[in-house]
Coordinates of C-alpha atoms and ligand atoms in Angstrom, one line a residue:
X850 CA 82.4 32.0 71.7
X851 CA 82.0 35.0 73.8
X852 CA 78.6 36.8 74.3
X853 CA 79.3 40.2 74.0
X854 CA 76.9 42.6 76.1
X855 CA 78.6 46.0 75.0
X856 CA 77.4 45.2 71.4
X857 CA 74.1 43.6 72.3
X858 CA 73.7 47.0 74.8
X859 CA 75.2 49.5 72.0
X860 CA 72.4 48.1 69.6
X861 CA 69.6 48.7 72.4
X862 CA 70.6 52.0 73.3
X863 CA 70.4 52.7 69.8
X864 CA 67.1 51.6 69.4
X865 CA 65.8 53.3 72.8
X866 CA 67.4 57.1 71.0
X867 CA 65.2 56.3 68.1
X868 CA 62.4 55.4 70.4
X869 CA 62.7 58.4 73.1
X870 CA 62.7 60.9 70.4
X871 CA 59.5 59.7 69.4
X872 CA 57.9 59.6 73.0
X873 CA 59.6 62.8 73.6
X874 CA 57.7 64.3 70.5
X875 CA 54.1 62.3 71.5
X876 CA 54.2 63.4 75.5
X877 CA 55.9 66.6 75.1
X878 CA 59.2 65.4 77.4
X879 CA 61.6 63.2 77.6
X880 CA 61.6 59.9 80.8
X881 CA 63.7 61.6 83.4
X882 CA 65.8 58.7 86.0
X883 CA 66.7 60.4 89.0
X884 CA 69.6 58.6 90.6
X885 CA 70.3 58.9 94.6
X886 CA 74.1 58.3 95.2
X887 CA 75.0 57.8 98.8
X888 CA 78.8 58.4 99.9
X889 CA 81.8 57.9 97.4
X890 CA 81.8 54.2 96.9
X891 CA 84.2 53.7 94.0
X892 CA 82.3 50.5 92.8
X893 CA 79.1 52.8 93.1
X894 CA 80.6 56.1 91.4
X895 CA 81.6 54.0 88.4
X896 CA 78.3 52.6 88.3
X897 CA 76.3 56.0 88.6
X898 CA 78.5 57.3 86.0
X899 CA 78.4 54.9 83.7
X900 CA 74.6 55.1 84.3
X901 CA 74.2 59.1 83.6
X902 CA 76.5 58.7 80.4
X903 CA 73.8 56.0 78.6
X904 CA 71.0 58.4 79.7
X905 CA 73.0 61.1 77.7
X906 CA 73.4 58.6 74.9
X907 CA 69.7 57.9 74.9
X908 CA 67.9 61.0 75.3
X909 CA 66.3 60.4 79.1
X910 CA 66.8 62.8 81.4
X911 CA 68.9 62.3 84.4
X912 CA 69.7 63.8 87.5
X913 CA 71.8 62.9 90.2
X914 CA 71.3 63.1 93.8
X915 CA 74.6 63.3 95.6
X916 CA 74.9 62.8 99.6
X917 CA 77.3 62.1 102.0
X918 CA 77.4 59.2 103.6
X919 CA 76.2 60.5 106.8
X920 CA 73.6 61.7 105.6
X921 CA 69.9 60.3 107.8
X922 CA 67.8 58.3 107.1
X923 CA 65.3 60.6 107.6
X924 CA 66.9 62.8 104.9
X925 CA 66.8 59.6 102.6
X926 CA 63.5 59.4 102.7
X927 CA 62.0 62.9 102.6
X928 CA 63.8 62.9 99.2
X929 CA 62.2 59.9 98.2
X930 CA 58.5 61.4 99.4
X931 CA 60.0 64.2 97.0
X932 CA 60.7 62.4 93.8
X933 CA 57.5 60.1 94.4
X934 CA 55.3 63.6 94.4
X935 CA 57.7 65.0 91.4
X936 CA 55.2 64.8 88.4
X937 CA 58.1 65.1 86.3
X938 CA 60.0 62.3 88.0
X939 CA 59.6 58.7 86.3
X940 CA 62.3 56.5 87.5
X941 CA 64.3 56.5 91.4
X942 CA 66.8 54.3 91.4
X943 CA 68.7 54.7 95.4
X944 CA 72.3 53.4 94.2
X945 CA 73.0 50.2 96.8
X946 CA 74.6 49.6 99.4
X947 CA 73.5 52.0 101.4
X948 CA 76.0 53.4 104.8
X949 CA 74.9 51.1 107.7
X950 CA 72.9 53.2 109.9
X951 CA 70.3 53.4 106.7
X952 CA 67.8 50.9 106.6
X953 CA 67.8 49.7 103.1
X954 CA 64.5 47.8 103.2
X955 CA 63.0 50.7 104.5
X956 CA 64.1 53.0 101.8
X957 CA 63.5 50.8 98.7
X958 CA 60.0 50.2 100.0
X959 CA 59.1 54.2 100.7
X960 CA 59.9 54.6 96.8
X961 CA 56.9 54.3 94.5
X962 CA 56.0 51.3 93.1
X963 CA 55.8 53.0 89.8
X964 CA 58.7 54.5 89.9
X965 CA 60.8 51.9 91.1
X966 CA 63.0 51.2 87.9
X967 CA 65.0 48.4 89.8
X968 CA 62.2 46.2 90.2
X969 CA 63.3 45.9 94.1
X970 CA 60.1 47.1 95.6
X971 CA 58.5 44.2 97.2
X972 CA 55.5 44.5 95.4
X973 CA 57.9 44.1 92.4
X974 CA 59.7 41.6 93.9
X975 CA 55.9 39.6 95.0
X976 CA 54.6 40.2 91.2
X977 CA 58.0 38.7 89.6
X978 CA 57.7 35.4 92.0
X979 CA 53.4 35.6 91.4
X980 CA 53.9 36.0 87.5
X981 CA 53.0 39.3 87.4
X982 CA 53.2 42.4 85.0
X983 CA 55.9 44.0 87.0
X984 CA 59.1 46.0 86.2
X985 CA 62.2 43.1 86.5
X986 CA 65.5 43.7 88.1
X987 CA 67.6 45.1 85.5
X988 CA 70.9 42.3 85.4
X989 CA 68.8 39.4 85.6
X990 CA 66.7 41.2 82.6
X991 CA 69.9 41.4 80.9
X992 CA 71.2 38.4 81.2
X993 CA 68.3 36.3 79.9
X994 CA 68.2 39.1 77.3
X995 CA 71.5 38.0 76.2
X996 CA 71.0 34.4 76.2
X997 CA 68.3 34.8 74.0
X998 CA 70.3 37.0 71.7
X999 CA 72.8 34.4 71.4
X1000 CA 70.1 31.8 70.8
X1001 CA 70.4 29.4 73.7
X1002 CA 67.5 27.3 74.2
X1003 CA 67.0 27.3 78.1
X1004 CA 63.9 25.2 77.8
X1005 CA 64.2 21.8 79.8
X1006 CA 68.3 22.8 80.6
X1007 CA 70.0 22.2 83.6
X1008 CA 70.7 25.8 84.7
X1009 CA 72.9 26.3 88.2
X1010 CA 72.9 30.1 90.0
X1011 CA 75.7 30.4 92.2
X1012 CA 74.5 33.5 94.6
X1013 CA 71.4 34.1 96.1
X1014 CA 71.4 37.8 96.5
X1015 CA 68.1 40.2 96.3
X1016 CA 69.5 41.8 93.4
X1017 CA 70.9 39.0 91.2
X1018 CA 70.6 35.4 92.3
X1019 CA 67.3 34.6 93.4
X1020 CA 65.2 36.7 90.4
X1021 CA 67.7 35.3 88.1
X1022 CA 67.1 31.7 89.1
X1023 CA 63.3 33.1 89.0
X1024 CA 63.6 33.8 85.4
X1025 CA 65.4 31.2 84.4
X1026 CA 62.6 28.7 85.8
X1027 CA 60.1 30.9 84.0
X1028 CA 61.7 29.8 80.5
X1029 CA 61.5 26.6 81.5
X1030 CA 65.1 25.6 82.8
X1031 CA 65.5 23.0 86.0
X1032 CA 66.8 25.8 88.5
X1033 CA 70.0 25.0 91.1
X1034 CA 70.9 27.9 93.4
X1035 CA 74.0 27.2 95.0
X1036 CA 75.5 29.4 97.7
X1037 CA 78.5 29.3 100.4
X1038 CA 76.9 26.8 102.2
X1039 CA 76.7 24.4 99.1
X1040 CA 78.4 20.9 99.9
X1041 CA 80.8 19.9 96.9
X1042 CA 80.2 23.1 94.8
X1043 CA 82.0 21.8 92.1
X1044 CA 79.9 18.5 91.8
X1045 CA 77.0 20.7 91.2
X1046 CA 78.4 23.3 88.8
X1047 CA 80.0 20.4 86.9
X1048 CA 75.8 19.4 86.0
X1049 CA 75.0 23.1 84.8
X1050 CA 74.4 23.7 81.2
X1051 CA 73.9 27.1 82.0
X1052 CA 75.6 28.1 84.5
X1053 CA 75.3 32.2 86.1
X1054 CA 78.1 33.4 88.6
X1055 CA 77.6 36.0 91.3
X1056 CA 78.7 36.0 94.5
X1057 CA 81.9 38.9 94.4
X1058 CA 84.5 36.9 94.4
X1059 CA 87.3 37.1 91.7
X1060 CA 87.9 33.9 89.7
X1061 CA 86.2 31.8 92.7
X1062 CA 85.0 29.6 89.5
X1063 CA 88.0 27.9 88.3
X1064 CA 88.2 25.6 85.2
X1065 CA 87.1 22.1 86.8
X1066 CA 83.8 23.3 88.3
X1067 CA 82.7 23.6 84.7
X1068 CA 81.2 21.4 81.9
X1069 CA 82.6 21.1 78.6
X1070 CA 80.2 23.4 76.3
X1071 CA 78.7 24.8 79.2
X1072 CA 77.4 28.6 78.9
X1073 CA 78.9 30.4 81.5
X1074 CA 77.4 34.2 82.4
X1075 CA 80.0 36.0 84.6
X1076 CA 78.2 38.9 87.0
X1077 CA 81.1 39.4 88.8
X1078 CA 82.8 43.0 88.9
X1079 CA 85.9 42.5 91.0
X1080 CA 89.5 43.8 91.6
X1081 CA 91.9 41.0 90.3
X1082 CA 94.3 41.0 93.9
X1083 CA 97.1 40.3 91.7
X1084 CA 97.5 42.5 88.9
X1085 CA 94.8 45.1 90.0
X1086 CA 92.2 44.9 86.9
X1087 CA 88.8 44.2 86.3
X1088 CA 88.1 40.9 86.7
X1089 CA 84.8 38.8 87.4
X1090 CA 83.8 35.8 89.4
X1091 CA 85.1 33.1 86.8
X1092 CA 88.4 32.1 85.4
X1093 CA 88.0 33.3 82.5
X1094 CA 91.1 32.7 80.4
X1095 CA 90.7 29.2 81.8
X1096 CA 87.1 28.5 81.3
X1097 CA 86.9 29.9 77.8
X1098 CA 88.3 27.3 76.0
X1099 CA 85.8 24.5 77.6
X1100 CA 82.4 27.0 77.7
X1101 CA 80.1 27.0 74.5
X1102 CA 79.5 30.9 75.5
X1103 CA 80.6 33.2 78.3
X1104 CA 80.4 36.6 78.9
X1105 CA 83.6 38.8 79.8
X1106 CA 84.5 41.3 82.1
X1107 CA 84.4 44.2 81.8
X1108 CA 82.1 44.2 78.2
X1109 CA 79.3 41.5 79.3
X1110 CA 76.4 41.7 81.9
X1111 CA 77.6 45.3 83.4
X1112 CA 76.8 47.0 79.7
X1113 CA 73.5 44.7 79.7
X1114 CA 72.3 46.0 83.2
X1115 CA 72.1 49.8 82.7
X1116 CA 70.6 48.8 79.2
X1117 CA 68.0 47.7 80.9
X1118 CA 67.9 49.6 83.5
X1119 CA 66.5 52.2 80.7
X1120 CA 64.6 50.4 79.4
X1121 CA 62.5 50.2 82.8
X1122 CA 62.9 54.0 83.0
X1123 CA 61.2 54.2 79.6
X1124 CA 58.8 51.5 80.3
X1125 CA 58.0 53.2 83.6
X1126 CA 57.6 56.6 81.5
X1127 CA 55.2 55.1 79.2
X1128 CA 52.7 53.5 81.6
X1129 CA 52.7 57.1 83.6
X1130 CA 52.1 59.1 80.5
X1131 CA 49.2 56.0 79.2
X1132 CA 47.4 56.2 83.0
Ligands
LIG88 N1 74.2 48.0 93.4 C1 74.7 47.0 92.7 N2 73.8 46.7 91.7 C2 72.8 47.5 91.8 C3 71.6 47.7 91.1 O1 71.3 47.0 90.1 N3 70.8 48.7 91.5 C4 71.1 49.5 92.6 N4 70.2 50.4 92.9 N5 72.2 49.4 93.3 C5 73.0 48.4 92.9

């Protein structure tokens, strides 16, 4: 079966419309996101884009930043001191990565915690690990939102991350152990990958690589969540980290791509900007 995370998204961002109206109608405004884009990244365009359009759907606010890539780092983070000041300014999200002679660390830590809708702050990052009311990064939000939606019991599973990125691996794997699952992270330097995948009940790709997961690193009736968003070298489409026309036949559930975590991250990345909204407006 296939989880699909552009219906389990198109239901949430219905909910959030009915939802920001009301806030909108209690606080006298609509959350606003305010999005910092960075150069002309296609991967990071399509992204932005795709996050302005769900703001439109939803009834937050959004404005886009747009920059060249060389612009300073200075620059960078006088905007940031900016939006952090701007009353009217409830969620900065800097689109990643950043050009090279920006310091990315520095620039995610100069945004305010409150405000910091990606959960990458590390205060955000220290809560998550500490247990800690904090805002979560928004894919691996979304992906054990759709687990749950799809009613897998994670609760004493074997559950493998391959990836241990900032953004997806490591809080994933954090979450995961939070509900309970017996955590793997694998990585590049992983002797006899496929001897570990093969153990993972659940079993969450990321590491940018198109169809690195092929059919025999999986488990019959495994759930496989795909975070991959890659260029397929051969045929030139969308494709993610897992074979999936192999893999689909032997996985319980699996997520596609396009259509599974990328809908489920910009979901919840406004969610954070509401949640971020409401907290400013209850302080
Ligand atoms: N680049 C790739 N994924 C993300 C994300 O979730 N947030 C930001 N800011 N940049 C990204």
């Amino acid at each position: 079966m296939i989880i699909s995370g552009k219906d389990l998204s198109a239901q949430m961002k219905a909910d959030m419309a009915v939802e920001v109206a009301d806030l909108a109608r209690k606080y006298g405004r609509a959350p606003h996101l305010v999005v910092l884009l960075v150069g002309e990244d296609p991967g990071s365009v399509s992204y932005v884009t795709g996050k302005a359009k769900a703001c439109e759907a939803i009834g937050i606010r959004n404005t886009t930043i747009r920059r060249p890539d060389t612009v300073s780092e200075a620059e960078v983070l006088q905007l940031i001191d900016q939006l952090n000041a701007d009353d009217e300014v409830d969620g900065i999200l800097v689109q990643l990565p950043l050009p090279r002679h920006i310091d990315e660390d520095r620039v995610i830590a100069a945004i305010r915690k409150e405000k910091d809708v990606d959960g990458f702050h590390p205060l955000n990052v220290a809560s998550l690990w500490l247990k800690q009311p904090c805002t979560l990064p928004c894919t691996p939000k979304g992906i054990i939102r759709m687990l749950k939606s799809a009613g897998v019991q994670l609760e004493g599973k074997r559950a493998v991350v391959i990836g241990r990125s900032n953004i997806v691996g490591l809080p994933v794997a954090k979450l995961l152990l939070d509900e309970n699952a017996t955590v793997t992270i694998a990585h590049s330097r992983t002797r006899d990958l496929p001897a570990v995948t093969r153990q993972a009940e659940v079993l969450v790709v990321a590491i940018g690589r198109p169809k690195f997961v092929t059919a025999d690193m999986v488990a019959d009736g495994a759930v496989v969540i795909d975070v991959g968003v890659n260029r397929d070298p051969q045929t030139g489409k969308l494709c993610g980290d897992v074979d999936f026309a192999a893999i689909e036949p032997k996985a319980s559930l699996i997520t596609p791509v396009p259509g599974g975590v990328g809908p489920m991250t910009i979901a919840c990345l406004m969610e954070n900007t509401i949640e971020c909204f409401v907290r400013k407006m209850e302080r």
